[in-house]
Coordinates of C-alpha atoms in Angstrom, one line a residue:
X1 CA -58.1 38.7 33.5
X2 CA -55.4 37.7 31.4
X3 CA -52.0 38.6 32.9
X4 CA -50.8 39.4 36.6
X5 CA -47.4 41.1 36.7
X6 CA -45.4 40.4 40.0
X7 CA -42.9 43.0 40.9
X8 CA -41.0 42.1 44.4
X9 CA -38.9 45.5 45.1
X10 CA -36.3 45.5 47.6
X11 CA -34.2 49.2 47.8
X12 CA -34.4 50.0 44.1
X13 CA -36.5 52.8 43.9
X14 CA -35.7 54.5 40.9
X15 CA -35.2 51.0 38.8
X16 CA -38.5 50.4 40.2
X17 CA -39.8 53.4 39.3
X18 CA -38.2 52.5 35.7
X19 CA -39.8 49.4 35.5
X20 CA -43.3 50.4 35.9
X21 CA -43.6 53.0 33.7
X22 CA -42.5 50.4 31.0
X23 CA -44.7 47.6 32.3
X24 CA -47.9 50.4 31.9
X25 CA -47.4 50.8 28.8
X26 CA -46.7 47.0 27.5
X27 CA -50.2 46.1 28.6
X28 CA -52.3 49.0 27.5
X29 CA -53.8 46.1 25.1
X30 CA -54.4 43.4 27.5
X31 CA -56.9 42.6 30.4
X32 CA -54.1 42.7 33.2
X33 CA -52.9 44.1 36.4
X34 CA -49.3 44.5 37.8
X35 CA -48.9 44.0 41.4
X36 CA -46.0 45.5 43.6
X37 CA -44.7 43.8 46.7
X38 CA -42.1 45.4 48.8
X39 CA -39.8 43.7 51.2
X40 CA -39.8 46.5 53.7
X41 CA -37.0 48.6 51.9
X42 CA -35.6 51.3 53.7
X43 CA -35.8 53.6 50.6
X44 CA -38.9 55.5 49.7
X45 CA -39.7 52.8 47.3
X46 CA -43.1 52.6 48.9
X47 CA -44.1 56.6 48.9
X48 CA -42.9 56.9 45.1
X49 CA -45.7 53.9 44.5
X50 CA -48.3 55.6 46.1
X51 CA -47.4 59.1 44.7
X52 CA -46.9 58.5 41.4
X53 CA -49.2 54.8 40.5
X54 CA -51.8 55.1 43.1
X55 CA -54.0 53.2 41.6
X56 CA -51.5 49.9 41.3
X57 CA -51.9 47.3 44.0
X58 CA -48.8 47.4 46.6
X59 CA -48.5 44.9 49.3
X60 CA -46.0 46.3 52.0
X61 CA -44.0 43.7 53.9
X62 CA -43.5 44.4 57.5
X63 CA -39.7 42.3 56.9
X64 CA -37.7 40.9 54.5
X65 CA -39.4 37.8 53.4
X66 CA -37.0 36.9 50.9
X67 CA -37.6 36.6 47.0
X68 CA -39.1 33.0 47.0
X69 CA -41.9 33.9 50.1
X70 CA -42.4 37.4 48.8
X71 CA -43.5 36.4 45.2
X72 CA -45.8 33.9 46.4
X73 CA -47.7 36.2 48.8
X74 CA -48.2 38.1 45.5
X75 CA -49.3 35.7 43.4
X76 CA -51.7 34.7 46.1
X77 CA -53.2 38.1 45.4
X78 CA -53.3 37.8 41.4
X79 CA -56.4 37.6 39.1
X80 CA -55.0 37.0 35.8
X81 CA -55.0 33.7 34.2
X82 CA -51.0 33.8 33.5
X83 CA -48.7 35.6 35.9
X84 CA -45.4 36.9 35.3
X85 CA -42.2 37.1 37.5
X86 CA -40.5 40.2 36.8
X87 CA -37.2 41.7 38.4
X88 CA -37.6 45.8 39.0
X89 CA -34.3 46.3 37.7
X90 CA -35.8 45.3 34.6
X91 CA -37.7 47.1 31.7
X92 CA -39.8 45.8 29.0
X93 CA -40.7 46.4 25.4
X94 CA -44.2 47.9 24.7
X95 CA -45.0 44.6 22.8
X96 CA -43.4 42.0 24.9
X97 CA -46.1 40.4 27.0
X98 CA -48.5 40.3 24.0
X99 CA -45.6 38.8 21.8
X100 CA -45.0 35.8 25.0
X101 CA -48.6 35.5 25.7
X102 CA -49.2 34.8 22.1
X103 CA -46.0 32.0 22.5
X104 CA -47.0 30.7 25.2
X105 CA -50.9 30.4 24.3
X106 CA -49.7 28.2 21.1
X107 CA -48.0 25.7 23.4
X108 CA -49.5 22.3 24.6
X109 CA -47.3 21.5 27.6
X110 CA -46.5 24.6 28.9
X111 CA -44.6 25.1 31.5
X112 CA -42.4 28.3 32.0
X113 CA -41.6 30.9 29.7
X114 CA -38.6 33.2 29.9
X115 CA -37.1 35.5 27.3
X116 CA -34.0 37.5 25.5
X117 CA -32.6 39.4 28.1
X118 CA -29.9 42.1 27.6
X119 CA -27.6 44.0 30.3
X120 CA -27.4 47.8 30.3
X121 CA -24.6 47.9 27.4
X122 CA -26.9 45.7 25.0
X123 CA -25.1 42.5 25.3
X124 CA -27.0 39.4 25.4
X125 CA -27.3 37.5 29.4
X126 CA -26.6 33.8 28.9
X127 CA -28.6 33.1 31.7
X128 CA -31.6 33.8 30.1
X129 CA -31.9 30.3 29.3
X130 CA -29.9 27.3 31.2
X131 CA -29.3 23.6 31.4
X132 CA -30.0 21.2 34.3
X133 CA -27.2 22.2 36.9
X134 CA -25.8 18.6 37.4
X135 CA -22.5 18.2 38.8
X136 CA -20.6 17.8 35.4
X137 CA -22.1 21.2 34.4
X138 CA -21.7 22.6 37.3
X139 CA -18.1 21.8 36.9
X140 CA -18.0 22.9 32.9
X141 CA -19.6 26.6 34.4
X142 CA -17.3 26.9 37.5
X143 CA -14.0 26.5 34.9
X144 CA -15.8 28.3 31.7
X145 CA -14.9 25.2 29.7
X146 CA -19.0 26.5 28.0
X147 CA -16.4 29.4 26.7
X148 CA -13.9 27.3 25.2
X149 CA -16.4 24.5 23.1
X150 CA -19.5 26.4 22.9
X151 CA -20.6 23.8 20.6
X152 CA -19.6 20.5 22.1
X153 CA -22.8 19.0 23.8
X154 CA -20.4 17.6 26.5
X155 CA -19.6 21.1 27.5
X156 CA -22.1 23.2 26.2
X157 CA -25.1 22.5 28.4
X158 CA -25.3 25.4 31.0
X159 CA -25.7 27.9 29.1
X160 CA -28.2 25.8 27.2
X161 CA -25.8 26.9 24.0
X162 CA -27.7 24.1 21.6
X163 CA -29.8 27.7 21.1
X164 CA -28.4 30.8 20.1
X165 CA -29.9 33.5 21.8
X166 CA -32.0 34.7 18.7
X167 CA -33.8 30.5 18.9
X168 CA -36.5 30.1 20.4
X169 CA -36.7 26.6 21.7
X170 CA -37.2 24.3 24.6
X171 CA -34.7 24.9 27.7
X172 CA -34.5 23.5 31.5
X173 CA -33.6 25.9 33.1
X174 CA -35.1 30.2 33.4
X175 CA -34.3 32.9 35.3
X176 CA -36.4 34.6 38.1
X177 CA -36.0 37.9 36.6
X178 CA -38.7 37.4 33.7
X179 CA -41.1 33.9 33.8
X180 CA -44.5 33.9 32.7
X181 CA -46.4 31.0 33.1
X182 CA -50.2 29.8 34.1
X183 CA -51.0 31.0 37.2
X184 CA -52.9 27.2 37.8
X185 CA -49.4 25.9 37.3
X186 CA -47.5 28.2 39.5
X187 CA -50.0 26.9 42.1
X188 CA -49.7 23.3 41.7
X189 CA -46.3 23.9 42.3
X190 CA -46.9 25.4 45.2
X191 CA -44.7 28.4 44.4
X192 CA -41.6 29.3 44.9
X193 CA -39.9 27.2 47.6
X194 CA -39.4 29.3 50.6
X195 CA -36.6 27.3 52.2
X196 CA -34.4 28.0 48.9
X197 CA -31.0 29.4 49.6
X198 CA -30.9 33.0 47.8
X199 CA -30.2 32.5 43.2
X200 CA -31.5 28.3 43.7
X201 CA -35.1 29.2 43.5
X202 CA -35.7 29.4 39.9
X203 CA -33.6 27.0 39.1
X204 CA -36.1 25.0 41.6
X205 CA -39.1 25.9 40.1
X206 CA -38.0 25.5 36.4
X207 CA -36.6 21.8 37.7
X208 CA -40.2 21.2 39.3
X209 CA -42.0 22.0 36.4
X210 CA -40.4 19.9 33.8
X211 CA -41.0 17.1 36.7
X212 CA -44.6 17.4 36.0
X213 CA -43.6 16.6 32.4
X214 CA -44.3 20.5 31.3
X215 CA -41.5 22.0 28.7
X216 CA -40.3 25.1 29.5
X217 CA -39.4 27.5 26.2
X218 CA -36.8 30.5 26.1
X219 CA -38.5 32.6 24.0
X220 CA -35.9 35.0 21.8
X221 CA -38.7 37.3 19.8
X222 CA -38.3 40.3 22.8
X223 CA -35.3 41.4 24.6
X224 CA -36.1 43.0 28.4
X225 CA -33.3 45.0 29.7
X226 CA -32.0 43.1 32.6
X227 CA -29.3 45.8 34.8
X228 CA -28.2 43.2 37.8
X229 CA -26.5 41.4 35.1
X230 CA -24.7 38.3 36.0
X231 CA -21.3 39.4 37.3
X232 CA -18.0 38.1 35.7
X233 CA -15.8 38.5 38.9
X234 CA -14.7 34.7 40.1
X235 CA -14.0 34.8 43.7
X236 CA -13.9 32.9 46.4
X237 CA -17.3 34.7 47.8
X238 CA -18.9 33.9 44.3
X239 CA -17.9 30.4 44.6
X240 CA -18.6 29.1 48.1
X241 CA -22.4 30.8 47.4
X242 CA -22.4 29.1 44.4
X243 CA -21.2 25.6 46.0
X244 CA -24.4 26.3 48.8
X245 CA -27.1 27.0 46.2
X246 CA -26.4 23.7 44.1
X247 CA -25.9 21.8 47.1
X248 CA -29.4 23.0 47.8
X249 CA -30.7 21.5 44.9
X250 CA -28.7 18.4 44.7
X251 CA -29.7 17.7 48.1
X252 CA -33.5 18.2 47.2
X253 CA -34.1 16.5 44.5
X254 CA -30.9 13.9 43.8
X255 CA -27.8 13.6 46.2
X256 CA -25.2 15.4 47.8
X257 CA -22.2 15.3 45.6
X258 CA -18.9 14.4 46.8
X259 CA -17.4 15.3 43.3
X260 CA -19.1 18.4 43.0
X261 CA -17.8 19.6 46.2
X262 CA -14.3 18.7 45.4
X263 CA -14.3 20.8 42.4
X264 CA -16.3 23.8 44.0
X265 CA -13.7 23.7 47.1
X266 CA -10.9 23.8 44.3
X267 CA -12.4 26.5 42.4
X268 CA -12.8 28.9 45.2
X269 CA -8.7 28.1 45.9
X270 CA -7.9 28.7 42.6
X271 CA -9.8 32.2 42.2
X272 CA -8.5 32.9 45.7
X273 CA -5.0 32.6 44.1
X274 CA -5.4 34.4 41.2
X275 CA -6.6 37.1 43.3
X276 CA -4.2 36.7 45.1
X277 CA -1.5 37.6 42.5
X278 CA -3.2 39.4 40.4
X279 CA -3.9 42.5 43.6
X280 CA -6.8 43.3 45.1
X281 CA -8.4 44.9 42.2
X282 CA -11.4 42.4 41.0
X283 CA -11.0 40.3 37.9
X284 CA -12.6 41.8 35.0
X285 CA -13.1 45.0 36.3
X286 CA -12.1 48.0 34.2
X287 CA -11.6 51.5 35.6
X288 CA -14.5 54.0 35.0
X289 CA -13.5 56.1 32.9
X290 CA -16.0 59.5 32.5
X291 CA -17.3 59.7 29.0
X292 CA -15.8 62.1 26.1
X293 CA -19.2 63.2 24.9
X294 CA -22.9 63.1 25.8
X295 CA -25.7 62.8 23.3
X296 CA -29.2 63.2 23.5
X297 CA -31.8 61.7 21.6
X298 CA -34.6 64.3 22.5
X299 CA -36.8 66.5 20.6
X300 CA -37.1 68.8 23.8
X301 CA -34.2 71.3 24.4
X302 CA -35.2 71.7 27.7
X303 CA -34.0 68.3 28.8
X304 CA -30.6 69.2 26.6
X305 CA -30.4 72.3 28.9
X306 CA -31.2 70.8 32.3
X307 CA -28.5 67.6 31.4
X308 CA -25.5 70.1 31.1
X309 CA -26.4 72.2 34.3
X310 CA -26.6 68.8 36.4
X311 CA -23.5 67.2 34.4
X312 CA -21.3 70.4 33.8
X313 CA -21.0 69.1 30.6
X314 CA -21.8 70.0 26.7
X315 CA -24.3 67.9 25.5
X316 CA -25.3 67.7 21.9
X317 CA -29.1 66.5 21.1
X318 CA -29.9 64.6 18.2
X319 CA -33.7 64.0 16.6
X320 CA -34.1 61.8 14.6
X321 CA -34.2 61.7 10.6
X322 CA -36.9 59.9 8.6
X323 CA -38.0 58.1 12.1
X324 CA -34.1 56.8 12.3
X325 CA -31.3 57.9 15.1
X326 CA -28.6 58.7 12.6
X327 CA -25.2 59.7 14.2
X328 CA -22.3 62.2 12.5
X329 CA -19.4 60.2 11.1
X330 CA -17.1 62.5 13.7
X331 CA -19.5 61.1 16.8
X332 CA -19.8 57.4 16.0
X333 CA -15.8 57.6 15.7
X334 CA -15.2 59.4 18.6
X335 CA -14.6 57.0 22.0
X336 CA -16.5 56.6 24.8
X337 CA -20.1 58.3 24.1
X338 CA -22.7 58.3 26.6
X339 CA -25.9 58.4 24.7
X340 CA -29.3 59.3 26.5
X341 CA -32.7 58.4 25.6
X342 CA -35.4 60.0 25.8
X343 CA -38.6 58.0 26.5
X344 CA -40.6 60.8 26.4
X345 CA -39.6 60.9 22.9
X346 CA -38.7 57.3 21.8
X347 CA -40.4 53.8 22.6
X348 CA -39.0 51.3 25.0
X349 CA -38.9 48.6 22.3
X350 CA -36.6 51.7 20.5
X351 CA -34.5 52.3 23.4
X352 CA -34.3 47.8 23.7
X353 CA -33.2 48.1 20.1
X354 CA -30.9 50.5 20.0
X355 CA -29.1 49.3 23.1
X356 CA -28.8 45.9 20.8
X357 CA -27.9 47.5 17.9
X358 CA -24.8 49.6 19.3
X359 CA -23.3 47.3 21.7
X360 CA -20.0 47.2 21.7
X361 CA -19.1 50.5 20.2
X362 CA -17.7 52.6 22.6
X363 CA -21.0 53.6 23.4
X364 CA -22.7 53.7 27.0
X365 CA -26.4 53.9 27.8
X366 CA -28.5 55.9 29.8
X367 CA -32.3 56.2 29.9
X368 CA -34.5 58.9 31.1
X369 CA -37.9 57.5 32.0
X370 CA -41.0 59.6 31.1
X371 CA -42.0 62.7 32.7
X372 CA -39.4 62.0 35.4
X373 CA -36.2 64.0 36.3
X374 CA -33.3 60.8 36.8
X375 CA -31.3 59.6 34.3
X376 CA -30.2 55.8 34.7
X377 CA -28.0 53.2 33.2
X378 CA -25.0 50.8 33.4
X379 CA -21.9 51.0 31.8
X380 CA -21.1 47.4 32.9
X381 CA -22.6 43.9 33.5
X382 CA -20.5 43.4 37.0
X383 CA -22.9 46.5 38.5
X384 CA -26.5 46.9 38.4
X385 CA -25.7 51.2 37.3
X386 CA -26.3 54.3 38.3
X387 CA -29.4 56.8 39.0
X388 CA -27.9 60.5 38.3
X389 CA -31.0 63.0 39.8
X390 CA -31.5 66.3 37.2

C-alpha cells in the first residue's frame, strides 16, 4: 500500500465530515487507506463515520489521549508505505497526495514533508513551514520583528521566510496539520512524543528528524485549506502557553533558557497592557459584520432555493462560462460577498483555487461538501468558522 492517511478527530464533526469527502477523492488513483481515530468526542463524530464511510477504518478512544498518543495508536494500525498527518479541519486538493508523493519519492534524505497551507479567506499560513525555535527566534516571533525585516536572516528565520510560500525548499520546522513521511521513519522515531505539552509536538518530531540527518521540504506545488488558522490575538494566555511549549523543547533537547524566559515573561506583561488599554475587545479582532450579498456557484437551483429559505436571504447563483467563474462588474464591486461553492459542482482543487485567487476582496467563503446539507467556512483566521445546517 502506498499511503495511510491519519485523521485524529476531536468534536469537529462536520469539518470532519469535510475532510473526508475530500481525502476520498484525492486518492482514487493511489493504493491507500485513510484511517480515523477519535479522541472520545462528545459530538456524533463517531455515528456520522459509521453512517456515511462505513467502510473506512475508525479507531474509537475510550479518553482523550491527546494528539501526540492518538496519532501513534493510528499509525500503529497503518499499511501504507508513507503515512500522512492530517488535521480534520482541513481539506485537500484532488491531486495533492499524488503531487507530494511524487516530491517526496524524488528525495534522497527524506525526512518530513509538509505543504502550502491556506486559511478559510485564502490567505497563505506562515506556519506551514518554520525555523528551529531557538531562543533568539523565539524572541524575533514573540515581538513580530519576522514582520518588520522579512528579509534580514537575523530576523527572518521563524517563519523560515528565506522561501516564499510559492518555493519549495528545505525547512526545519512543519506543522502537524499536514506531514507526510515514510512510515519506517515515523517509527524509528518512535512517533510522536507523548509527554509533549499540547502545539510542541511537531515541532519535536520535525527537530528529531533532521537529528537523524533527514531534510525536511515545504513543499508549495498544492495548497490544503487549513480553518484553525493560527490566531493573531497576543495575550497573555497565548504567551505563557507559548513560553511552556518551548520550554518543553529547550529542556529536551538543549537547555532551559534564562533569556528566553525573561523575554516570554515581558511579552505576556506587555500584551497584558495593551489589553489592558486598549478594552477588553481582543486585538485584531473585527466585528462580524453579515454579508451584503450571497452567491452561488451551482448548476442546481434547488440548492439556490433551499440557501434562501435557511438564510432568509436572496441569493443569486452563478455557473460558470467556458469552464471559468466569471462575476458581474456590479458584484465583484459590491462589499462584503459571501460566495458558496458547490462541490457537487466544482472540484476541491477549484474551490482551493478560487479561495487563493480572491483573497482579499471583500469576499468570504463558504463550501458545501457533496451530497450533504451544511454549508461551512471562515470569515477569519482568529476562528476555526462556522457550520450553518440547510
Amino acid at each position: 500500500m502506498q499511503l495511510s492517511i491519519i485523521i485524529l478527530n476531536y468534536n469537529v464533526r462536520y469539518f470532519l465530515e469535510l475532510c473526508v469527502l475530500s481525502v476520498q477523492k484525492a486518492i482514487q488513483n493511489l493504493n491507500a487507506e485513510i484511517i480515523v481515530i477519535d479522541n472520545n468526542s462528545s459530538d456524533d463524530s463517531c455515528a456520522m463515520m459509521k453512517q456515511l464511510f462505513p467502510n473506512i477504518k475508525l479507531i474509537e478512544n475510550k479518553e482523550n489521549s491527546g494528539f501526540p498518543k492518538g496519532n501513534n495508536i493510528a499509525v500503529a494500525a497503518a499499511k501504507g508505505e508513507y503515512i500522512c498527518i492530517l488535521n480534520p479541519d482541513t481539506v485537500v486538493a484532488e491531486d495533492t497526495f499524488e503531487k507530494v508523493l511524487a516530491f517526496a519519492k524524488r528525495q534522497t534524505d527524506l525526512g518530513i514533508v509538509g505543504c502550502k497551507l491556506i486559511d478559510g479567506t485564502g490567505n497563505f499560513l506562515p506556519e506551514s513551514k518554520r525555523g528551529i525555535p531557538t531562543p533568539w527566534v523565539a524572541f524575533t516571533k514573540i515581538f513580530g520583528l519576522y514582520k518588520l525585516f522579512p528579509k534580514s536572516s537575523l530576523f527572518n528565520k521563524y517563519y523560515a521566510q528565506h522561501l516564499g510560500e510559492n518555493q519549495t525548499g528545505k525547512v526545519d520546522i512543519l506543522v502537524g496539520a499536514f506531514m507526510v513521511m515514510k512510515r519506517e521513519l515515523y517509527n524509528q522515531l518512535e512517533g510522536f512524543d507523548e509527554n509533549c505539552f499540547m502545539y510542541a509536538d511537531d515541532i519535536d518530531l520535525s527537530y528529531r528528524a533532521l537529528l537523524l540527518q533527514k531534510q525536511n521540504y515545504y513543499f508549495h506545488e498544492t495548497a490544503v485549506i487549513h480553518y484553525k488558522g493560527e490566531s493573531t490575538v497576543k495575550d497573555a494566555t497565548y504567551m505563557k502557553h507559548f513560553r511552556e511549549f518551548m520550554n518543553f523543547f529547550y529542556k529536551k533537547h538543549f537547555k532551559q533558557s534564562v533569556f528566553f524566559n525573561l523575554i516570554a515573561r515581558f511579552g505576556a506583561f506587555y500584551f497584558s497592557m495593551v489589553k489592558l488599554f486598549q478594552g477588553s475587545r481582543s486585538l485584531g479582532t473585527k466585528a462580524k459584520i453579515p454579508p451584503s450579498q450571497y452567491i452561488l456557484i451551482s448548476d442546481n437551483e434547488n440548492i439556490r432555493e433551499k440557501l434562501e429559505n435557511k438564510l432568509q436571504k436572496n441569493i443569486q447563483r452563478t455557473p460558470l462560462e467556458n469552464g471559468k467563474i466569471v462575476f458581474s462588474q456590479s458584484i465583484s464591486e459590491k462589499k462584503n460577498t459571501e460566495v458558496i461553492l458547490d462541490t457537487n459542482y466544482r472540484s476541491f482543487t477549484d474551490a482551493i483555487s478560487f479561495f487563493e485567487t480572491n483573497k482579499n476582496k471583500s469576499f468570504t467563503f463558504k463550501l458545501l461538501p457533496m451530497q450533504s446539507n451544511f454549508i461551512i467556512g471562515s470569515n477569519s483566521n482568529n476562528d476555526r468558522g462556522e457550520v450553518i445546517n440547510l
